[in-house]
Short mmCIF file of C-alpha atoms and ligand atoms in Angstrom, two decimals:
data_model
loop_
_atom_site.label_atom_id
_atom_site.label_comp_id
_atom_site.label_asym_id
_atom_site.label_seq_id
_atom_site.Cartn_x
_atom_site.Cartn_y
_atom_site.Cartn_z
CA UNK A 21 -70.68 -34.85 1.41
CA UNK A 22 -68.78 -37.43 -0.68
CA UNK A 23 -68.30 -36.41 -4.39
CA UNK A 24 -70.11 -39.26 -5.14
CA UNK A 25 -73.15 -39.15 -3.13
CA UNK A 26 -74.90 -36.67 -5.98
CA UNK A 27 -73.86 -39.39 -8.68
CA UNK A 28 -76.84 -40.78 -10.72
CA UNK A 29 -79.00 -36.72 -10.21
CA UNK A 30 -81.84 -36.33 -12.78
CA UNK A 31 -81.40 -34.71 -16.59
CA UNK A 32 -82.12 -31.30 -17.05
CA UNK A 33 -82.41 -30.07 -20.55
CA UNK A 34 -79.57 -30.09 -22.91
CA UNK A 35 -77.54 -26.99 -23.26
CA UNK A 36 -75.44 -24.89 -25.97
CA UNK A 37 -72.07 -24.01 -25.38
CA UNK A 38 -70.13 -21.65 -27.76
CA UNK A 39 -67.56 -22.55 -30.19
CA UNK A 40 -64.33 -21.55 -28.58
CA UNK A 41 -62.27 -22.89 -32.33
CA UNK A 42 -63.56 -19.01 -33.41
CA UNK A 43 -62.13 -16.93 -31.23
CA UNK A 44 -64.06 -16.88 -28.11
CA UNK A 45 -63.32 -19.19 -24.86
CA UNK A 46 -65.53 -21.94 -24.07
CA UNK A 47 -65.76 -21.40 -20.93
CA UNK A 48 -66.94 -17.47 -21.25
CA UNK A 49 -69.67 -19.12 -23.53
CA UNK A 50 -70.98 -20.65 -20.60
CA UNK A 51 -71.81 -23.49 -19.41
CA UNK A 52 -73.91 -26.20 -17.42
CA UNK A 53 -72.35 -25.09 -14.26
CA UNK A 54 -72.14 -21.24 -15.47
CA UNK A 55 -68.00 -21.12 -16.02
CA UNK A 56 -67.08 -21.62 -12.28
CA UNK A 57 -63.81 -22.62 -12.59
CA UNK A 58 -62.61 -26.21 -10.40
CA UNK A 59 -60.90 -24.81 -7.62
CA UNK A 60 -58.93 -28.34 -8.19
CA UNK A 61 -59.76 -29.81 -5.03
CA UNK A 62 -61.61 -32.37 -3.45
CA UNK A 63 -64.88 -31.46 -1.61
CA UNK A 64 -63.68 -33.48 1.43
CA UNK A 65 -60.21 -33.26 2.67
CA UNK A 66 -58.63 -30.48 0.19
CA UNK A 67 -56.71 -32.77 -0.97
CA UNK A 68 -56.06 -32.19 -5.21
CA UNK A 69 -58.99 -33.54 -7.25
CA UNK A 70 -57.79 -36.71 -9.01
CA UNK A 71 -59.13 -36.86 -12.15
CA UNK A 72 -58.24 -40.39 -14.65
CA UNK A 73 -58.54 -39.54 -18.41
CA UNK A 74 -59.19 -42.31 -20.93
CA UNK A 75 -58.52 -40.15 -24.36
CA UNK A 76 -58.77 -42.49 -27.40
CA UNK A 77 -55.48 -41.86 -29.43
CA UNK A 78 -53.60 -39.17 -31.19
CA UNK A 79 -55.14 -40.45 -34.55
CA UNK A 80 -55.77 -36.80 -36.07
CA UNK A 81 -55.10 -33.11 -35.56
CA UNK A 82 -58.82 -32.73 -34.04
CA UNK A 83 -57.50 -35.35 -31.19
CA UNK A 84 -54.52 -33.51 -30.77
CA UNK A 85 -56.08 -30.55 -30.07
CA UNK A 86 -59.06 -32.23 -27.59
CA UNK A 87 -55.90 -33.88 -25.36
CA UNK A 88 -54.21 -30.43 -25.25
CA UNK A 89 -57.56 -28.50 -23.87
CA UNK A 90 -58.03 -30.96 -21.35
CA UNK A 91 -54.18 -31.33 -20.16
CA UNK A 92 -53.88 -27.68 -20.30
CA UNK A 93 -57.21 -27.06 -18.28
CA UNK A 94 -56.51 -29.69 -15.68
CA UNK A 95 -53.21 -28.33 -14.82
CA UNK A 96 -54.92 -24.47 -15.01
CA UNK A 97 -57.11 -25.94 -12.54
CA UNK A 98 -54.61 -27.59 -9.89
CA UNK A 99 -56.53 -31.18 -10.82
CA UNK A 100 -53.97 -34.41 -10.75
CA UNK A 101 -55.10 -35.84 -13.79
CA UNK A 102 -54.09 -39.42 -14.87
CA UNK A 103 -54.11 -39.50 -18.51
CA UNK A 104 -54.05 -42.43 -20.82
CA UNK A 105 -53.57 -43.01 -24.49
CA UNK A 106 -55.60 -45.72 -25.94
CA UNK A 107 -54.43 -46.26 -29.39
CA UNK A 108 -57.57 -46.46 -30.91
CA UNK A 109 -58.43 -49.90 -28.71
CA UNK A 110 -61.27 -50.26 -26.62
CA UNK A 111 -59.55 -53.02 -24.61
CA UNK A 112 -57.20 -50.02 -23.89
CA UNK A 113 -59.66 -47.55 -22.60
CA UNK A 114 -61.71 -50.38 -20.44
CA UNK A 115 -58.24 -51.55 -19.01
CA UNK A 116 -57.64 -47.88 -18.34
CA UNK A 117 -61.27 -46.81 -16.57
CA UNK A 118 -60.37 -50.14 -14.54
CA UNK A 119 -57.05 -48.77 -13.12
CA UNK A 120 -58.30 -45.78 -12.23
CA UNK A 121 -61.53 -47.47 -10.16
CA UNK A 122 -58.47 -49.20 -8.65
CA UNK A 123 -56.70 -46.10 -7.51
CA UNK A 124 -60.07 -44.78 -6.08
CA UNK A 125 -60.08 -41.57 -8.55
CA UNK A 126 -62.47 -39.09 -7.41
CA UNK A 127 -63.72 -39.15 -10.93
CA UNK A 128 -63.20 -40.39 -14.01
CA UNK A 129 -64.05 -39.07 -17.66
CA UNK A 130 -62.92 -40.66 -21.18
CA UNK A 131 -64.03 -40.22 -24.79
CA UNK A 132 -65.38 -43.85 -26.08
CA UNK A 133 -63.54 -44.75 -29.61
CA UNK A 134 -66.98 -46.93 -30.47
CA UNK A 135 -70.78 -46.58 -29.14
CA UNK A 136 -71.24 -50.21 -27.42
CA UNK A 137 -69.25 -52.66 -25.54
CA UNK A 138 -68.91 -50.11 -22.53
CA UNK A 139 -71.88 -51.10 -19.58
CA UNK A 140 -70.05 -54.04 -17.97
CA UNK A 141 -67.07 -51.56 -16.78
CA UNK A 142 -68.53 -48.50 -16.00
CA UNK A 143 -71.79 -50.19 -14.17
CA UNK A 144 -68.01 -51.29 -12.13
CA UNK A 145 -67.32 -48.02 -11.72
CA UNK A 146 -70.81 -46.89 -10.42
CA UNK A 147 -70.35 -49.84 -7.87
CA UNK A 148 -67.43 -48.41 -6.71
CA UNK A 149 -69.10 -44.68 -6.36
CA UNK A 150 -67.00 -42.85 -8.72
CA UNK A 151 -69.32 -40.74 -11.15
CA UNK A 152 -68.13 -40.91 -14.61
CA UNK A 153 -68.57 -38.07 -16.97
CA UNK A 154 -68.48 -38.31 -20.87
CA UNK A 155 -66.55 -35.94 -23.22
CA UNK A 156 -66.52 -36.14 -27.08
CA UNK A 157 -68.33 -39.33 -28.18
CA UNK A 158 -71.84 -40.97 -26.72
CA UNK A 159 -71.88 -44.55 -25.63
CA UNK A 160 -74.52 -46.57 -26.19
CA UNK A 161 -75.26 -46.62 -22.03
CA UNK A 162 -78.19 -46.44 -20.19
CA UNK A 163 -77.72 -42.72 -19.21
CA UNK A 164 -77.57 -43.16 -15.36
CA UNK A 165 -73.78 -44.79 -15.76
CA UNK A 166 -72.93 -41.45 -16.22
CA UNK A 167 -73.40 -37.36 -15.23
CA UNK A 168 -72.95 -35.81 -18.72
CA UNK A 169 -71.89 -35.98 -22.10
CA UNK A 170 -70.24 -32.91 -23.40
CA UNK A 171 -69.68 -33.05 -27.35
CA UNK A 172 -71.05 -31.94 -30.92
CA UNK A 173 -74.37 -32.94 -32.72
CA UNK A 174 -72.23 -35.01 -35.32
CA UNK A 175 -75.72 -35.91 -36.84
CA UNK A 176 -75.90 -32.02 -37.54
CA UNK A 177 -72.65 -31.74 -38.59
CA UNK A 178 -72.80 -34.45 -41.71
CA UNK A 179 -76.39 -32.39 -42.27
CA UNK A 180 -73.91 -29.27 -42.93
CA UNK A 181 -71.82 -30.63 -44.65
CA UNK A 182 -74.28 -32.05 -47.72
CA UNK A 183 -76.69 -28.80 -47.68
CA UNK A 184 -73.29 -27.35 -48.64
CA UNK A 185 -72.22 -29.71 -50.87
CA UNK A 186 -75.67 -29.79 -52.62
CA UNK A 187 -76.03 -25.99 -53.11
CA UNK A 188 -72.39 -26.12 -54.08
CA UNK A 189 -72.92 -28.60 -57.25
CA UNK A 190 -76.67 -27.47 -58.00
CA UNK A 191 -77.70 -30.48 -56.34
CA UNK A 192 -75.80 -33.24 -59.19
CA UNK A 193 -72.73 -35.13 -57.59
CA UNK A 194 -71.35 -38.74 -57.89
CA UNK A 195 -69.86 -38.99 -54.31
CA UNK A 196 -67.36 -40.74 -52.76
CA UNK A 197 -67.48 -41.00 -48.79
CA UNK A 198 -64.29 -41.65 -46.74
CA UNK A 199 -65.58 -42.51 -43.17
CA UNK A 200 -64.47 -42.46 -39.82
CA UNK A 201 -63.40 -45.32 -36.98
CA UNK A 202 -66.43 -47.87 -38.02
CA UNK A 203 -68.92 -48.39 -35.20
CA UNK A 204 -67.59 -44.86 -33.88
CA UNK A 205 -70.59 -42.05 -33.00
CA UNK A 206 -68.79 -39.54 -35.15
CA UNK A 207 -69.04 -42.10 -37.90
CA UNK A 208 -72.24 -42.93 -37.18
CA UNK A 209 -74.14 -39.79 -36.81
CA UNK A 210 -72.01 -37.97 -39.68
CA UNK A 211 -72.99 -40.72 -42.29
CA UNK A 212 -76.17 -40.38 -41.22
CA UNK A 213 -76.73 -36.42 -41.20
CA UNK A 214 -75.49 -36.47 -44.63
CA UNK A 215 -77.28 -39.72 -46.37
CA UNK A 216 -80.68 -37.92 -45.06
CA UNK A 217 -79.67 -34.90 -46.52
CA UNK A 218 -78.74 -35.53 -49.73
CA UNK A 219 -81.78 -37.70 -50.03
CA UNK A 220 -83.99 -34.31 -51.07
CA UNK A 221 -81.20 -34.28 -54.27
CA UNK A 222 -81.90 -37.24 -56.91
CA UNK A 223 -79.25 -36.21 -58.55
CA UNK A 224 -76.81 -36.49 -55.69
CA UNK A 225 -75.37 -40.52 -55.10
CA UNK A 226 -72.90 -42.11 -53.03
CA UNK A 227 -71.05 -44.84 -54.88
CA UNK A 228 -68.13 -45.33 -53.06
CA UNK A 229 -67.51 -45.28 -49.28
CA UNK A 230 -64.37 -46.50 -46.97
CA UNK A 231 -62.91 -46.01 -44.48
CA UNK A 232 -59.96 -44.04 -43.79
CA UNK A 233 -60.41 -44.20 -39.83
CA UNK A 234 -60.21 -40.76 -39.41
CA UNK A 235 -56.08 -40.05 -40.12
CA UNK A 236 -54.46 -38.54 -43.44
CA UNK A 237 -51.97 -41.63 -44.45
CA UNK A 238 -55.58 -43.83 -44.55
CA UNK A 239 -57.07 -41.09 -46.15
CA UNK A 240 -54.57 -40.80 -49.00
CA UNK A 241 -54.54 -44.50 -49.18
CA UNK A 242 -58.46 -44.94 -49.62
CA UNK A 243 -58.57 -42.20 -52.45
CA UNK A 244 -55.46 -43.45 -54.15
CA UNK A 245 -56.83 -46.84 -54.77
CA UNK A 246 -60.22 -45.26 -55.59
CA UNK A 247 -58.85 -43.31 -58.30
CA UNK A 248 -56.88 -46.21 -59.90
CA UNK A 249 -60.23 -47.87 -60.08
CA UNK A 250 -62.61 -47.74 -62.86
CA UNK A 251 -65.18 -46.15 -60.64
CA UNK A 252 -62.73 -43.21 -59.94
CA UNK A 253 -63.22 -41.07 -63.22
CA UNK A 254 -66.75 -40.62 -62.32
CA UNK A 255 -66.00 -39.24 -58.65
CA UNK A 256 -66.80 -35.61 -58.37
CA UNK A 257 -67.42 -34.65 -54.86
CA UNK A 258 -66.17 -36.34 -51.84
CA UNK A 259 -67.22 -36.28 -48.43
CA UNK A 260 -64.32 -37.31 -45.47
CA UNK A 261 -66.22 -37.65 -41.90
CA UNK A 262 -62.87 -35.30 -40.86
CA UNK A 263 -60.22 -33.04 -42.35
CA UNK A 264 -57.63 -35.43 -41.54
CA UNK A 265 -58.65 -37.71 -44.33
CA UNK A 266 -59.73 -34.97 -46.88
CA UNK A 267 -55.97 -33.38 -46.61
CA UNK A 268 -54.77 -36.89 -47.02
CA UNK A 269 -57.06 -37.35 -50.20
CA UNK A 270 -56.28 -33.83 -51.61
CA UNK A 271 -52.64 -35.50 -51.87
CA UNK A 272 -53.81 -38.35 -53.21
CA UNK A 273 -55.94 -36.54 -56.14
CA UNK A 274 -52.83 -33.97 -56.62
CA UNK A 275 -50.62 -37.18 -57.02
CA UNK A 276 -53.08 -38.69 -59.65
CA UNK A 277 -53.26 -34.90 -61.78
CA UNK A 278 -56.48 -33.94 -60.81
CA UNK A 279 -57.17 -30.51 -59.05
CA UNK A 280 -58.76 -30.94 -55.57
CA UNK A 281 -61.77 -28.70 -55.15
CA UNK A 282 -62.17 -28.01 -58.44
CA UNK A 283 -61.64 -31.35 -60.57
CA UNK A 284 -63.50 -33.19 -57.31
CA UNK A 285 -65.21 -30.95 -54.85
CA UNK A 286 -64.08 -31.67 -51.21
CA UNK A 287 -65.93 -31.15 -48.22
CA UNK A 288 -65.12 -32.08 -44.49
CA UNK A 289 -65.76 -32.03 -40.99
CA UNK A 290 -63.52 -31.10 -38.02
CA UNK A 291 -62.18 -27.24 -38.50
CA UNK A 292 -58.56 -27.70 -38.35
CA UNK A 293 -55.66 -25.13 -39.10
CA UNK A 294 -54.62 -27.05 -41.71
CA UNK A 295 -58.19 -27.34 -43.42
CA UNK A 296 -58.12 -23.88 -43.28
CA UNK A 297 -54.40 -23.65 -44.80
CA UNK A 298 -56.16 -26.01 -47.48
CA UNK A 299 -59.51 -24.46 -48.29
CA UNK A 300 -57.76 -20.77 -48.52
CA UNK A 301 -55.45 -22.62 -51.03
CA UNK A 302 -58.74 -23.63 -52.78
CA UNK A 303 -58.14 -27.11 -52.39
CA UNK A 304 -60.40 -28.32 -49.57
CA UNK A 305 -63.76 -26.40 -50.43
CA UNK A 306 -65.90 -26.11 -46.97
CA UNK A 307 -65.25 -27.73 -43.46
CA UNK A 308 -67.62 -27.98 -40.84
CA UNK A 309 -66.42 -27.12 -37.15
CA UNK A 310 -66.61 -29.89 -34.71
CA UNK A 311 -65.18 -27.83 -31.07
CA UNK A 312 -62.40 -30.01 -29.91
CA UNK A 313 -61.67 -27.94 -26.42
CA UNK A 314 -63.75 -29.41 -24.24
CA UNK A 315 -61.07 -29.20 -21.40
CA UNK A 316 -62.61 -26.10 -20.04
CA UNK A 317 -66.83 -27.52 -20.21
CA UNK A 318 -65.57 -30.76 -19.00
CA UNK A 319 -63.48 -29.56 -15.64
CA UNK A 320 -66.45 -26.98 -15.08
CA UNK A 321 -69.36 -29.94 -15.04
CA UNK A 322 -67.21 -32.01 -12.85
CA UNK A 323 -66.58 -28.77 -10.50
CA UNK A 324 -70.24 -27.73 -10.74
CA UNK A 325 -71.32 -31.55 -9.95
CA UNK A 326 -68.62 -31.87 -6.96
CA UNK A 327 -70.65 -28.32 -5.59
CA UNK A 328 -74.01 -30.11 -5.76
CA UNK A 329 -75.21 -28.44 -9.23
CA UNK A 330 -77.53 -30.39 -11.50
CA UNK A 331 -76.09 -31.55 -14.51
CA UNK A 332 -77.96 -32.24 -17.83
CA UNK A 333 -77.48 -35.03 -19.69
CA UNK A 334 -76.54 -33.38 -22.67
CA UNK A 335 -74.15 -30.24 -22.87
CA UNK A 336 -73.70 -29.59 -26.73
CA UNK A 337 -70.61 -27.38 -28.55
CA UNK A 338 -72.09 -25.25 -30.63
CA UNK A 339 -69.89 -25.45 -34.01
CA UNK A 340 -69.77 -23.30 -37.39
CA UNK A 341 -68.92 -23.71 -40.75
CA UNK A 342 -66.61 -22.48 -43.09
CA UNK A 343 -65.69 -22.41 -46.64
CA UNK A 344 -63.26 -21.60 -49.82
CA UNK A 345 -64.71 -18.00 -49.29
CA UNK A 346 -64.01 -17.00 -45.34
CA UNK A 347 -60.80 -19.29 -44.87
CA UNK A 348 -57.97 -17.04 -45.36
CA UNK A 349 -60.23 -14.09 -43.06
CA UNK A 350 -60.50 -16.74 -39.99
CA UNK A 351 -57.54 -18.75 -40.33
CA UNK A 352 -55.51 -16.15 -38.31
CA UNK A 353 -57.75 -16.15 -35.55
CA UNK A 354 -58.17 -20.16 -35.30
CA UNK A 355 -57.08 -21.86 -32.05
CA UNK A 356 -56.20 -25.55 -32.85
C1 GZL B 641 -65.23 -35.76 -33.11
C2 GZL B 641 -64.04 -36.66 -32.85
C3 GZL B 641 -63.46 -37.15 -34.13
C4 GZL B 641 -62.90 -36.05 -35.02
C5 GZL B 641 -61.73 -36.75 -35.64
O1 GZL B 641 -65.75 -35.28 -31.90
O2 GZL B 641 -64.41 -37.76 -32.05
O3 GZL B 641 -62.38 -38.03 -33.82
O4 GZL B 641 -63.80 -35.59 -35.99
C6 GZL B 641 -61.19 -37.51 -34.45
O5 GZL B 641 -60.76 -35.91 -36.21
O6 GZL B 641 -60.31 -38.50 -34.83
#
C-alpha cells in the first residue's frame, strides 16, 4: 500500500513523550507509535526510505543539538535523508520542501522558522501524495496538510519560566524581555505563557522587550544598548525566550559591571550545557528545558505511519526545569 495512501488519517489525542535532555532516551519514553524503530525502508520496494529535511538554521546551541538527533537517528535508522539548512529564511525552507516534492521523497518533515506563509506549498505537496510531518515549531495550517507535529508546549514553557521568576523576586521585578525570531511559535507562545503569568503579580512589569532572534551575539547586542540607556538602571530581571540570548546578555551585563543573577536576575528557556555551565556559576539563575532530540519521536511517527498506525495530531516533549540550585548535580548527566 503506497506510503501515502494513509496520508490525511484522523487525530487521536495528543501524547507525552519524556524528556530525553535528562538522562533518559526519547524513544524508551515512548511514543505515538510505541518506540518501533524505522527499519529505514520503504513499505513498497525495500528500497531506503528517503526522507527530505527542511531544518531552519544553526542559529543557537538548541538548533545544533535538534539537527544532530535527527542526522544521527536517520543514519541509526538506514533512512537517506536529504537535509537542508535554511538560514533562518522561509523562502529557503519553501524552496527546499519544493525540491524534495520534485525528487518524489517518500516523505518530507521540516521545522517552520515562522507560523504562516506555509499552505500554498505544502497543499503542493499533498497534491503530489507525499505526507508531511512537523517537528519543532506549529504552522499556522489547517491540520490535514500534515500527520503530526512533534514539539514542546512553548506556551507552558514561558508559564515556567515567570512562576519562577515571580517566586524568585517575591513577586516585584522591572523586566526586560529579549525575544525570539518575531512571528516564530516559540516566540509567540513563550511571550505569551509568561505575559499571562506575571499578570497575577502587580508588582511585576515588562518595560523593555527586543529581539535578539534567538543567538548570543544579538543577545549581547540587545542588552548592551539597553544598559547604556536611561531605562537600563531600573532593569532587574530579564527574561530571554532561549539561553542563547541570556549567555549573550550575561556578557553584556558583566561588560557593563553589573553581576548577572544577582545585580539582574536571569531566567531562560532552552536547557543547554552551557546554561547549565552558567547557572552553576550563579550567573544564569533558572532555565526551562525545551527537548531538542526529536530525531528519535520523529523517525518513529513516520515508521509507525508508513506501518498503517494512527497518528495524533499532537505528540508533545515533556520538558523540566532547572535552576541556580540543581545545575552543577545535572550538568554531568546533560545530553546536548
Ligand atoms: C524551540 C526552538 C527554538 C529554541 C531556540 O523548539 O524552535 O529555536 O528555543 C532555537 O534556541 O533557535
Amino acid at each position: 500500500m503506497k506510503l501515502a495512501m494513509r496520508f490525511g488519517l484522523s487525530a487521536l489525542l495528543p501524547i507525552v513523550i519524556l524528556a530525553a535532555g535528562c538522562g533518559s532516551d526519547s524513544s524508551s519514553g515512548g511514543t505515538a507509535a510505541g518506540g518501533s524503530s524505522t527499519n529505514g525502508k520503504s513499505p513498497d520496494s525495500g528500497k531506503k526510505l528517503v526522507v527530505g529535511f527542511s531544518q531552519i538554521g544553526a542559529e543557537s546551541g538548541w538548533r545544533t543539538a535538534n539537527t544532530e538527533s535527527i542526522k544521527s537517528e536517520a543514519e541509526k535508522r538506514g533512512v537517506d535523508l536529504k537535509f537542508s539548512d535554511a538560514q533562518q529564511k522561509q523562502e529557503n525552507q519553501i524552496k527546499a520542501i519544493r525540491s524534495y516534492i520534485d525528487q518524489k521523497v517518500d516523505v518530507i518533515a521540516f521545522s517552520p522558522v515562522v507560523e504562516t506563509g506555509w499552505e500554498p506549498v505544502l497543499r503542493e505537496a499533498k497534491a503530489a501524495n507525499i505526507p508531511v510531518f512537523v517537528s519543532d515549531r506549529r504552522p499556522d495550517v489547517p491540520d490535514d496538510l500534515y500527520v503530526t507535529f512533534i514539539g514542546s508546549d512553548f506556551i507552558e514553557e514561558g508559564k515556567r519560566a515567570a512562576e519562577w521568576l515571580a517566586a524568585k523576586c517575591g513577586g516585584k521585578a522591572t523586566i526586560a524581555e529579549l525575544s525570539g525570531t518575531p512571528g516564530s511559535a516559540p516566540a509567540n507562545d513563550r511571550k505569551k505563557g509568561f505575559t499571562d503569568a506575571i499578570a497575577k503579580f502587580p508588582g511585576m512589569k515588562i518595560v523593555f522587550s527586543q529581539t535578539g532572534e534567538f543567538t548570543r551575539a544579538k543577545g549581547k547586542e540587545v542588552t548592551e544598548a539597553l544598559l547604556k540607556s536611561p531605562q537600563g538602571s531600573q532593569i532587574t530581571a530579564l527574561f530571554a525566550h532561549n539561553d542563547d540570548m541570556a549567555l549573550g546578555a550575561i556578557q553584556a551585563i558583566e561588560e557593563a559591571g553589573k553581576k548577572p543573577g544577582k545585580d539582574i536576575l536571569i531566567v531562560s528557556i532552552d536547557g543547554v550545557k552551557d546554561a547549565f555551565k552558567a547557572m552553576s556559576e550563579g550567573k544564569l539563575n533558572c532555565s526551562v528545558e525545551c527537548n531538542p532530540l526529536l530525531g528519535p519521536p520523529l523517525f518513529d511517527a513516520i515508521d509507525a505511519f508508513k506501518k498503517g498506525t494512527k497518528l495524533p495530531k499532537r505528540t508533545v516533549m515533556k520538558d523540566g526545569i532547572f535552576d541556580e540550585t540543581t545545575a552543577a548535580k545535572e550538568l554531568p548527566t546533560r545530553k546536548y
